[in-house]
Coordinates of C-alpha atoms in Angstrom, one line a residue:
X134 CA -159.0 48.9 163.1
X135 CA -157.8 52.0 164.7
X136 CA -153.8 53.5 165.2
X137 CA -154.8 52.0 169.1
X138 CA -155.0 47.8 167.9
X139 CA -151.1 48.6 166.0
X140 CA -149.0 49.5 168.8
X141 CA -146.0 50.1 166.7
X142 CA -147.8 52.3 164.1
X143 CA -147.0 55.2 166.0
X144 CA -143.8 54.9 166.2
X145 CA -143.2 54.0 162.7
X146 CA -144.8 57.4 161.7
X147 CA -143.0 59.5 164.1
X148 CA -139.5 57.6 162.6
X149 CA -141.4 58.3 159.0
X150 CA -141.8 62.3 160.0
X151 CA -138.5 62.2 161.6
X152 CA -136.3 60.8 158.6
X153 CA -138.8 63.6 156.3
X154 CA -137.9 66.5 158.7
X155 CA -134.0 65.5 158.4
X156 CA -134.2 65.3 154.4
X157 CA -135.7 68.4 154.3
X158 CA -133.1 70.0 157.0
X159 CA -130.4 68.7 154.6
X160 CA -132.5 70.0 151.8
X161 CA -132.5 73.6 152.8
X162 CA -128.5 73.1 153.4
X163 CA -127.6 72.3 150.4
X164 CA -129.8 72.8 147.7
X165 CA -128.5 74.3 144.5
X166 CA -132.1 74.6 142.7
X167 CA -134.9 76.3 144.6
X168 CA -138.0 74.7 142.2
X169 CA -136.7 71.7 143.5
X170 CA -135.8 71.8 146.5
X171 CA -139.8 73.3 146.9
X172 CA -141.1 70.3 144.9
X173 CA -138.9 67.8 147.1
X174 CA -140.3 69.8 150.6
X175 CA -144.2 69.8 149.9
X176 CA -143.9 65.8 148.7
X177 CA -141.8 65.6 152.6
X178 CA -144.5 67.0 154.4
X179 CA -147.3 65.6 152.4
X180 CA -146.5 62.1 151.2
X181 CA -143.3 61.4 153.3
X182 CA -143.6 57.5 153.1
X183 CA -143.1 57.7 149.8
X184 CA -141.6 61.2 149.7
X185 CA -138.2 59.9 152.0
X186 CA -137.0 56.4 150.3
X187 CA -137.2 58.4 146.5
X188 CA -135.5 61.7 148.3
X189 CA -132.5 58.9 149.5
X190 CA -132.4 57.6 146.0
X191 CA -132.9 60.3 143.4
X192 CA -133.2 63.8 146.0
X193 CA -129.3 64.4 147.0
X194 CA -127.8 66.7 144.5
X195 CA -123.9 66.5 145.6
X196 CA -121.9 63.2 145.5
X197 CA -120.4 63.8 148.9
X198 CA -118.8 60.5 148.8
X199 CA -116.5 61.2 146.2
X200 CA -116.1 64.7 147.6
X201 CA -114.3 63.4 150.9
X202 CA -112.4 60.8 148.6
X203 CA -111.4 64.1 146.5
X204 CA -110.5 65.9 149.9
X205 CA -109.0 62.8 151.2
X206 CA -107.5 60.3 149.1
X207 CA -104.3 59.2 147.8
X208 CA -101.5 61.9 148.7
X209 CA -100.5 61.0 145.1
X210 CA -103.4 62.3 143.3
X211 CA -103.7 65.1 145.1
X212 CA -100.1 66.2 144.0
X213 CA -101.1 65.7 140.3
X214 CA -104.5 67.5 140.9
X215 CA -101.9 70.0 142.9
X216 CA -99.7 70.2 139.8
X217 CA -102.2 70.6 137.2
X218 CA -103.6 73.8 138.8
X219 CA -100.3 75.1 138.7
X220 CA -100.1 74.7 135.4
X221 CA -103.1 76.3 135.0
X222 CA -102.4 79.2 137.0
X223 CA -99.0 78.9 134.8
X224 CA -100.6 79.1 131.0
X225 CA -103.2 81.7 131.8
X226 CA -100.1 83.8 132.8
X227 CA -98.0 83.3 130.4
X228 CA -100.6 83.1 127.0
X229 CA -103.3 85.8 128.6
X230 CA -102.5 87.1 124.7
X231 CA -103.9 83.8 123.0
X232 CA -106.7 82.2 125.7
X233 CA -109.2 84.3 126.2
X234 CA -111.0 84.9 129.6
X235 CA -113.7 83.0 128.9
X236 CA -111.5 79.9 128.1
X237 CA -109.7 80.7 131.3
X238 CA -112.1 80.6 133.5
X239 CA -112.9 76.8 132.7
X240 CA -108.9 76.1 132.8
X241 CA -110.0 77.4 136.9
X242 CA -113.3 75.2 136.8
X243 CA -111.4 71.9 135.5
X244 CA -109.1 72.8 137.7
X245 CA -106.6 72.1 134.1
X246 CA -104.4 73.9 132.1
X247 CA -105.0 74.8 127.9
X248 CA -102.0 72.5 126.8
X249 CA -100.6 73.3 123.6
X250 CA -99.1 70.7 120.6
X251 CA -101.8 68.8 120.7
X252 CA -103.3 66.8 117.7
X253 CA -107.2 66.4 117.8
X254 CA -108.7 64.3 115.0
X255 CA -112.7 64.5 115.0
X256 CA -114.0 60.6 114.2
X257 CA -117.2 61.2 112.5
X258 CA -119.2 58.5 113.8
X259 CA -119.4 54.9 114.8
X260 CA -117.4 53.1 111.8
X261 CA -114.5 56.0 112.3
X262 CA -114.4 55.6 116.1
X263 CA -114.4 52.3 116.9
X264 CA -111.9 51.1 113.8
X265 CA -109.5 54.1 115.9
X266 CA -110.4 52.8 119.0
X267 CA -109.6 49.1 117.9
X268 CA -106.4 50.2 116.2
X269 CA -105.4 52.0 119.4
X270 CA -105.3 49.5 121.9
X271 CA -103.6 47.0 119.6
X272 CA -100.7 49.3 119.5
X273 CA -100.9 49.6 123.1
X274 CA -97.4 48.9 124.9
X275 CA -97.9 49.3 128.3
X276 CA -101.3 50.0 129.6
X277 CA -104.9 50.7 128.2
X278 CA -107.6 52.8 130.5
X279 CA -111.2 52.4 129.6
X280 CA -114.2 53.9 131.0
X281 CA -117.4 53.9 129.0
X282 CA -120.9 54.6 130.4
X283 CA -122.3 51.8 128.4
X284 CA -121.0 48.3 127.6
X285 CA -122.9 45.5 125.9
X286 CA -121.9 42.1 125.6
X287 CA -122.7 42.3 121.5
X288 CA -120.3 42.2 118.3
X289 CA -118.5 45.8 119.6
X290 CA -118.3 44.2 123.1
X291 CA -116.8 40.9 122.3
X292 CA -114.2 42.8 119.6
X293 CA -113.5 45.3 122.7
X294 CA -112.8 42.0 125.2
X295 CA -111.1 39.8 122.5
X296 CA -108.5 42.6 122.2
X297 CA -108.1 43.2 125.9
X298 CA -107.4 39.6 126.3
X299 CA -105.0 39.5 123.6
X300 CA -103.1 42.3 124.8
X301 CA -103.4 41.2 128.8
X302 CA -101.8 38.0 127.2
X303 CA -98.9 40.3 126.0
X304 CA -98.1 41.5 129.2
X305 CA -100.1 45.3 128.6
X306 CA -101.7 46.1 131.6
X307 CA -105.7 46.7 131.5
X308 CA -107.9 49.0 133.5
X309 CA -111.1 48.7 133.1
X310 CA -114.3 51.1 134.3
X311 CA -118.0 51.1 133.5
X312 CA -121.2 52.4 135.0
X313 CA -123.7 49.9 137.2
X314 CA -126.5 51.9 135.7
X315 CA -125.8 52.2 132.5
X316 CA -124.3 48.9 132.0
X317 CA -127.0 46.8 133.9
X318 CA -127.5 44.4 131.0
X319 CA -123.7 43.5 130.7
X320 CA -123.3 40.2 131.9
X321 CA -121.4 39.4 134.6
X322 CA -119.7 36.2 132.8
X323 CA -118.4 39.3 130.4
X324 CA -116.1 41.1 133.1
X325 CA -114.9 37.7 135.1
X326 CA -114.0 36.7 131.7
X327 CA -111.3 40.1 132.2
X328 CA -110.9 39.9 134.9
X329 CA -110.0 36.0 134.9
X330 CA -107.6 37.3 132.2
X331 CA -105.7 40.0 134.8
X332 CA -107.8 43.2 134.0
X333 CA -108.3 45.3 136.7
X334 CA -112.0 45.5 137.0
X335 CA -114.2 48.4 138.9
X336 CA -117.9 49.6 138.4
X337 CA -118.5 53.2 139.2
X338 CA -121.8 52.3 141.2
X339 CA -123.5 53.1 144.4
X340 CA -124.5 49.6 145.6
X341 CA -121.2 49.5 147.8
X342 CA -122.8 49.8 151.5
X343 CA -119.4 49.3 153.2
X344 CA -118.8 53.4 151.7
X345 CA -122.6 54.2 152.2
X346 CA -123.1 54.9 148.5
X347 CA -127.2 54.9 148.5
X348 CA -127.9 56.6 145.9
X349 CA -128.7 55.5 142.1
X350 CA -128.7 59.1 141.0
X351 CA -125.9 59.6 140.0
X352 CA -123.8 58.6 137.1
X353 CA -120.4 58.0 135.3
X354 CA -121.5 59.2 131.7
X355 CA -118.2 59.2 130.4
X356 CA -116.5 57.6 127.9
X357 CA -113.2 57.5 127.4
X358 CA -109.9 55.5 126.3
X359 CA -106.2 55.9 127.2
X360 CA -103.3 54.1 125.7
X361 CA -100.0 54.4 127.3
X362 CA -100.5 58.1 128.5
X363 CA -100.0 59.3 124.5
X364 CA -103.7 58.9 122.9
X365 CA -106.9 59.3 124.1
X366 CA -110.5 59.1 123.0
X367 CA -113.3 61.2 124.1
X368 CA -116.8 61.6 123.0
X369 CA -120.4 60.4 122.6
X370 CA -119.6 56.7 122.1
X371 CA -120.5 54.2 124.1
X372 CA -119.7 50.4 123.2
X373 CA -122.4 48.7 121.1
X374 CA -123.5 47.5 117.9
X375 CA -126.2 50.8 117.9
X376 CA -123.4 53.2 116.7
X377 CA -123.1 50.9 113.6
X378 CA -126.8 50.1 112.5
X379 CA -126.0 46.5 113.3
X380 CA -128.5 46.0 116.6
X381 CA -132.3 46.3 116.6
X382 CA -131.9 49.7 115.1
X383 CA -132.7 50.5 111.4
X384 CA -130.0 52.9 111.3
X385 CA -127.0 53.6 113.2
X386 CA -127.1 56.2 115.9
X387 CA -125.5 59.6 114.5
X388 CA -122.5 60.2 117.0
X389 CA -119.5 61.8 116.7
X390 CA -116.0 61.1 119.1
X391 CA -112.2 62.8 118.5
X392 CA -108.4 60.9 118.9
X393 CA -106.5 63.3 120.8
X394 CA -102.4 62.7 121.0
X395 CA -99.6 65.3 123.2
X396 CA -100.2 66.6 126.1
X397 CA -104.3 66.9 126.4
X398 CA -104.3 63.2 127.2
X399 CA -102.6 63.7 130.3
X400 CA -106.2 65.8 131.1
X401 CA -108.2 62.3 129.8
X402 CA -106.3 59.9 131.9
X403 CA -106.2 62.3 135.1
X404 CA -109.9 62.7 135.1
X405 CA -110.1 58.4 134.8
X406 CA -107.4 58.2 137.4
X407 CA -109.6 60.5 140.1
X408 CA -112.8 58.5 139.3
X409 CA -110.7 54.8 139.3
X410 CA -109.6 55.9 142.6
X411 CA -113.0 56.8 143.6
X412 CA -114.4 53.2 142.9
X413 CA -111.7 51.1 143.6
X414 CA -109.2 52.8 145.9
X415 CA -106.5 51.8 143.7
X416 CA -103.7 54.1 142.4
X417 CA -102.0 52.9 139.3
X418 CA -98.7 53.8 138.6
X419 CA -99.2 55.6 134.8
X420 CA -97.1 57.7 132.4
X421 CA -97.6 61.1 132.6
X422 CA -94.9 62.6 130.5
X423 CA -96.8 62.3 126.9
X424 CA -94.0 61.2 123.7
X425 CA -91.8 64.1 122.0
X426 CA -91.9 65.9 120.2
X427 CA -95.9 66.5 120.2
X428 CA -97.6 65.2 117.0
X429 CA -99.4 68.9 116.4
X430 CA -99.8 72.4 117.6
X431 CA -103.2 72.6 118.5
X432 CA -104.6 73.9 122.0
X433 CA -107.0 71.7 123.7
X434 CA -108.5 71.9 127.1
X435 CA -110.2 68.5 129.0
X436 CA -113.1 69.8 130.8
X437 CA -114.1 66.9 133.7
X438 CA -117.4 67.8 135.0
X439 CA -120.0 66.4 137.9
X440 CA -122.0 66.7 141.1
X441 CA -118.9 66.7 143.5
X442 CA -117.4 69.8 142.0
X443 CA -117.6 73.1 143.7
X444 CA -119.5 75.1 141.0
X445 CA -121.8 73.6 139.1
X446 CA -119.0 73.1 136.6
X447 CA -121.1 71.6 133.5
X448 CA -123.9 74.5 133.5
X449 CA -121.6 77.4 133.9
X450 CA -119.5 75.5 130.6
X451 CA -122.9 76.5 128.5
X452 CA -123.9 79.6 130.1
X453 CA -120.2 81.1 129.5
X454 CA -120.4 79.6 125.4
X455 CA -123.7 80.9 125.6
X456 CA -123.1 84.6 126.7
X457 CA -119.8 84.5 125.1
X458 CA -121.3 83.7 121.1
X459 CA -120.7 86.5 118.6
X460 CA -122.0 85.8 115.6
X461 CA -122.9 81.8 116.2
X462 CA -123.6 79.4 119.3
X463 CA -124.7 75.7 117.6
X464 CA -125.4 72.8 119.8
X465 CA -125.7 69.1 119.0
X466 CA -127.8 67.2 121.8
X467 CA -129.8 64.3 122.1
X468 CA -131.7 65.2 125.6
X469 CA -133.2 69.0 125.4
X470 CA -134.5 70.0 128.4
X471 CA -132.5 73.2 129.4
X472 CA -133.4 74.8 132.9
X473 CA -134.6 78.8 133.1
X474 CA -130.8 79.9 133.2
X475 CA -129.8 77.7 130.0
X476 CA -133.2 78.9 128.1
X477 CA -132.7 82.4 129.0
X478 CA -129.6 82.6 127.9
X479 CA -130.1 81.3 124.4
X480 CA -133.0 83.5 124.2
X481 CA -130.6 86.6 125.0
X482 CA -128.1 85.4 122.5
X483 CA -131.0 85.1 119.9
X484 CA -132.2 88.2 120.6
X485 CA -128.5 90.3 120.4
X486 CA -128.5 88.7 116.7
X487 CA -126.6 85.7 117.3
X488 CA -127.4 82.6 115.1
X489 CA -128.8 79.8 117.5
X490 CA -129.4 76.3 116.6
X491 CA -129.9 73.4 118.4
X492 CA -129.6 70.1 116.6
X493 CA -131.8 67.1 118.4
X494 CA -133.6 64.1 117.1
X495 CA -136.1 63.5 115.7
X496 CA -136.3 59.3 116.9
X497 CA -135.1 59.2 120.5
X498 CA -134.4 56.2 123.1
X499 CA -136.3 58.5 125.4
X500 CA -140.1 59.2 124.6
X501 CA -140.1 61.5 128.0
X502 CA -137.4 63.6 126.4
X503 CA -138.5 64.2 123.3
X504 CA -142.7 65.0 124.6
X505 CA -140.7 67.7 126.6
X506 CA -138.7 69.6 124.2
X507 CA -141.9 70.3 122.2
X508 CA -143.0 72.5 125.3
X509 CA -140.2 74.8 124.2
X510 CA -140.6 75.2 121.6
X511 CA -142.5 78.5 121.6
X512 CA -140.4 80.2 123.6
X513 CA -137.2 79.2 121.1
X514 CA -139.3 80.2 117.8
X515 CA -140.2 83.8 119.3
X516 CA -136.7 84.7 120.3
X517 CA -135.4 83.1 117.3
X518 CA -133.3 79.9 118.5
X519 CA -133.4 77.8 115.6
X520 CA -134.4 73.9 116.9
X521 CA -134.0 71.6 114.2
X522 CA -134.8 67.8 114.2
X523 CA -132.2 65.2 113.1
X524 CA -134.4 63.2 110.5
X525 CA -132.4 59.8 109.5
X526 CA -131.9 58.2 112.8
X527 CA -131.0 58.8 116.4
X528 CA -128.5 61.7 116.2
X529 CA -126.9 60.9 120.1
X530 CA -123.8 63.3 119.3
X531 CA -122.6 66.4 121.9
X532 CA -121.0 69.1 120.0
X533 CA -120.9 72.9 120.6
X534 CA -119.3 75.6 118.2
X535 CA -118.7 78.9 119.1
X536 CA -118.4 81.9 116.3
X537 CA -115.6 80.1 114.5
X538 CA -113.2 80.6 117.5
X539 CA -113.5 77.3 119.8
X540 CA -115.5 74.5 119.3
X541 CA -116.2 71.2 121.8
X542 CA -117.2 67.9 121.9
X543 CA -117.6 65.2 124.7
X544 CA -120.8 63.6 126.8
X545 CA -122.4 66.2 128.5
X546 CA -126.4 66.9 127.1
X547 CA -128.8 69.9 127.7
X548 CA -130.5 68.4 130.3
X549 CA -130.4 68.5 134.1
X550 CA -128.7 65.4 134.7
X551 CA -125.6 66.6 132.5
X552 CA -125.8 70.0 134.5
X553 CA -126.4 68.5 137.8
X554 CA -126.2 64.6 138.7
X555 CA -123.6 63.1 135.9
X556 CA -120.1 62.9 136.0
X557 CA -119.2 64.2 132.5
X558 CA -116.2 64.9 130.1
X559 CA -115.6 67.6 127.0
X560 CA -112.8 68.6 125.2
X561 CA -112.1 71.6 123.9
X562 CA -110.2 73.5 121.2
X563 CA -109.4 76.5 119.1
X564 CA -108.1 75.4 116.4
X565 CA -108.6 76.1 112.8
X566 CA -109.1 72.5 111.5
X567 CA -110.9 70.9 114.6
X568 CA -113.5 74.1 114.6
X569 CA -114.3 73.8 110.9
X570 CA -114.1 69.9 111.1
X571 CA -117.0 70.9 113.6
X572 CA -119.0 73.0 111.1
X573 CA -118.8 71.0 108.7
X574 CA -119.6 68.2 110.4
X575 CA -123.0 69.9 112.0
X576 CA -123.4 71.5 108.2
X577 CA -124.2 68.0 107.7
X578 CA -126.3 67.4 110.2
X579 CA -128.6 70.4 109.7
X580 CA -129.1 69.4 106.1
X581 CA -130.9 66.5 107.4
X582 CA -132.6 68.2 110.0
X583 CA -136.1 70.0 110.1
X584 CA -135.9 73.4 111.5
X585 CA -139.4 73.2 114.0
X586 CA -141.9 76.0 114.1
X587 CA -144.7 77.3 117.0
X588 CA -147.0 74.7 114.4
X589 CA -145.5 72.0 115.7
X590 CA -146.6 72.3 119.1
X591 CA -149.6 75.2 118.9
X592 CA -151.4 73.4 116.5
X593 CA -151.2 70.0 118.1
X594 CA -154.2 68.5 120.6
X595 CA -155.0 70.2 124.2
X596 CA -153.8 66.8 125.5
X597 CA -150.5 66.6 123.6
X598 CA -149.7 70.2 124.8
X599 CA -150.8 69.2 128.1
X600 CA -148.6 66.3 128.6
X601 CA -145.6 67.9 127.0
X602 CA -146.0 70.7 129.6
X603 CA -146.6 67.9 132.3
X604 CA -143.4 66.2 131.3
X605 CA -141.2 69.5 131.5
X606 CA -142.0 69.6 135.1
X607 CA -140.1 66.1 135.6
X608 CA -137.2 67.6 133.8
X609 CA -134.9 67.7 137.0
X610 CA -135.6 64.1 137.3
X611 CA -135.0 63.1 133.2

C-alpha cells in the first residue's frame, strides 16, 4: 500500500512535522538545560510521532500556568507576596550583621524574609511526626491547612480523616490539598468522605482542560501542615503507614520532619495559600499575625521552590550551600542524581578540603535511582565526596548542614526533578540547637551507613556499569 491509497496520511504527517517544528521553536525559547533541550530536538526531528505527545507531557520545563495565576491572581495575594518582599528587603537591612549574604540571597529567591523568635523542633522520624502532627490538629481552633504529596487511605490516612472530621464537626475549618500524581491510589470515597463533612477539597493536578493544564510533569512534592496560622509542619513525611514499618515494609522508612511555631509559619501557610489559589481559585481568609509573645528566639527562613519561579530557585539553594561550606557540607537524600553544576560543585568543595558526605540508601522505592548513583561514584571517590549508603531501611529523609552555622530540612532531593519540575519546600535555620539537633541526627545516620568506594562500581560487570551509565542519561527524566 503506498502514502497515494491513504489520502489523509499526508496530511497527518505534515500536522505531525508541524506540531514537532513548534515544540522545538518553544524549545529553543525557553530551555534552561542545553543536554536536554539537544536530546528533546534530535527525538523531534527523528521520531516526532512519538517525540511530540511525550514533549506535551514530560518536555515543558516551566509551569506557565501557575506563572500567569502568580502574575495574575487574587489582588490579595499579591499584597501579601508584596508585603513579604518588603520584609525581606526590611531584615537584610536592618540584621546585614547577623544573616549573612549567602542567606540573604535566598530571603531574595523565596521572595521571604529570615523571621526571628521562632521555635523549630526537629521530629526524628515517623512515630515523632505524626503523634505532633495528630496532637496539632486536635488543638486546632480555627482552621487546619494540609498539603501532602502523598495520601493513602491506610491506618495514618484514616487517623488523619477521623480527626478532620471530628474537628469539621466542631466548627474548625479544613483545607485540604494533595497531589493527582502522587496520590493516584487514594480513593476517591476517601476525599468525598471530607468533603461530605465540609472540607474544602483541591488536587494540585494537571488533568483540568478548562485551564489547559497538559502536562503530568510536574508535581506538588510538598508536605506541609498549618494550624491556626501559629504551628506548622514541614519535612519529608508523607501520610502512610511506610514511615512507621506498619505497611509491606520490613522496616520503617528513615525520615525526618520539624514543628515550627512564631513567625516562620506565616512563610508555611503563604507558600500553601499561593498553591491553594493555584488549584482551586479560592482565597481563604487566614490569620497572619502568629500568637505573642513568640515561643523562641530562633531565625528560620521558609524556602518555597518550583518550575514557575524565575531562577531556578531549588538548584541555586545547593550550589550557594555548596560553594558556601567551610569546613563541612552533609546531605541526606534519597534520589542522587545531581546534574554537572551540582557534581562539580561538591567536587570543588571536596577538593578545597571540605568534608563531603552524602547520605543515600541503600534499599530504594526506585531501582532506576539507585543503578544511577553507582555511575558516580568514581568521580565522588577521586575528589573525595564521601557517599555513604543508609543500611537498615529506606532512609527517604532531606537534610543539609552547613559547617556548624545553618542547617535545613524540607522535601527537595538531589535530583533533576527537585531542581527543575517539583514544586518544593525547605526550612531553614541558624540556630545552635536545630544545627546540632541536625548533626546529631545525621551522626546517626552515618553510623548505619557504608561509606562506598571506586570497588563498588569498577569491580562490578561490563553490563552493570553499562546500564548504570545508561540510566544516568535518563536522569532529567527520574
Amino acid at each position: 500500500m503506498s502514502i497515494a491509497d491513504v489520502p489523509w496520511l499526508p496530511l497527518a504527517l505534515a500536522l505531525i512535522y508541524l506540531a514537532a517544528a513548534a515544540c522545538i521553536y518553544r524549545i529553543l525559547m525557553t530551555y534552561r538545560v542545553a543536554q536536554g533541550a539537544i536530546a528533546w530536538i534530535l527525538a523531534l526531528i527523528g521520531l516526532p510521532y512519538v517525540a511530540v505527545p511525550m514533549f506535551l507531557l514530560f518536555g515543558r520545563n516551566r509551569f506557565g500556568g501557575y506563572i500567569r495565576a502568580r502574575r495574575t491572581g487574587d489582588a490579595a495575594l499579591t499584597e501579601l507576596l508584596n508585603h513579604f518582599e518588603q520584609q525581606t528587603a526590611a531584615v537584610s537591612k536592618r540584621d546585614d550583621e547577623h544573616v549573612p549574604d549567602e542567606l540573604q540571597v535566598l530571603c531574595k529567591l523565596g521572595r521571604q524574609p529570615f523571621t526571628t523568635g521562632n521555635r523549630c523542633d526537629l521530629l526524628k522520624n515517623g512515630e515523632a511526626t505524626f503523634e505532633a502532627l495528630f496532637d496539632a490538629m486536635e488543638n486546632a481552633r480555627h482552621y487546619i491547612l494540609l498539603e501532602f504529596y502523598i495520601v493513602r487511605s491506610d491506618k495514618v490516612g484514616q487517623r488523619i480523616k477521623s480527626i478532620l472530621k471530628r474537628k469539621l464537626a466542631q466548627g474548625v475549618q479544613v483545607w485540604f490539598l494533595y497531589d493527582d500524581i502522587g496520590s493516584v491510589w487514594l480513593p476517591r470515597k476517601y476525599l468525598r468522605e471530607l468533603a461530605a463533612a465540609g472540607a474544602k477539597v483541591a488536587s494540585f493536578g494537571d488533568g483540568n482542560f478548562r485551564r489547559m493544564r497538559l502536562q503530568v510533569n510536574f508535581r506538588n512534592h510538598r508536605k506541609l501542615l498549618v494550624c491556626d496560622g501559629e504551628v506548622g509542619f514541614v519535612g519529608g513525611i508523607n501520610l502512610g503507614d511506610e514511615y512507621l514499618g506498619t505497611a509491606m515494609d520490613e522496616e520503617p522508612w528513615r525520615d525526618s520532619h520539624c514543628r515550627i511555631t512564631g513567625p516562620a509559619v506565616t512563610g508555611l501557610q503563604l507558600a500553601w495559600l499561593e498553591d491553594w489559589n493555584w488549584a482551586s481559585e479560592d482565597f481563604p481568609t487566614l490569620n497572619w499575625t502568629p500568637s505573642q509573645p513568640t515561643p523562641g528566639d530562633q531565625e528560620v527562613l521558609i524556602l518555597p521552590t518550583g518550575p514557575a519561579d524565575t531562577y531556578e530557585t531549588c538548584t541555586l539553594f545547593f550550589l550557594n550551600c555548596i560553594n558556601n561550606a567551610r569546613t563541612r557540607i552533609w546531605i541526606a537524600s534519597p534520589y542522587f542524581v545531581p546534574d554537572v553544576q551540582i557534581m562539580n560543585a561538591l567536587q570543588l568543595a571536596a577538593l578545597r578540603g571540605v568534608d563531603v558526605r552524602i547520605i543515600i540508601p541503600e534499599k530504594s522505592d526506585s531501582r532506576l535511582i539507585r543503578l544511577a548513583a553507582y555511575s558516580y561514584l568514581v568521580q565522588a571517590c577521586r575528589a573525595g565526596i564521601g557517599i555513604y549508603r543508609y543500611q537498615p531501611g529506606f532512609m527517604h529523609q532531606k537534610v543539609v548542614l552547613v559547617d556548624d552555622r545553618y542547617a535545613a530540612i524540607g522535601t527537595a532531593n538531589l535530583d533533576n526533578r527537585s531542581m527543575r519540575l517539583n514544586f518544593e519546600i525547605t526550612a531553614i535555620s541558624t540556630a545552635v540547637e536545630f544545627v546540632s539537633g541536625i548533626e546529631h541526627l545525621l551522626e546517626q545516620d552515618l553510623a548505619t551507613s557504608r561509606l562506598m568506594t571506586e570497588r563498588d562500581y569498577r569491580d562490578r560487570s561490563v553490563a552493570f556499569r553499562l546500564t548504570c551509565r545508561t540510566i544516568r542519561l535518563l536522569g532529567p527524566l527520574l
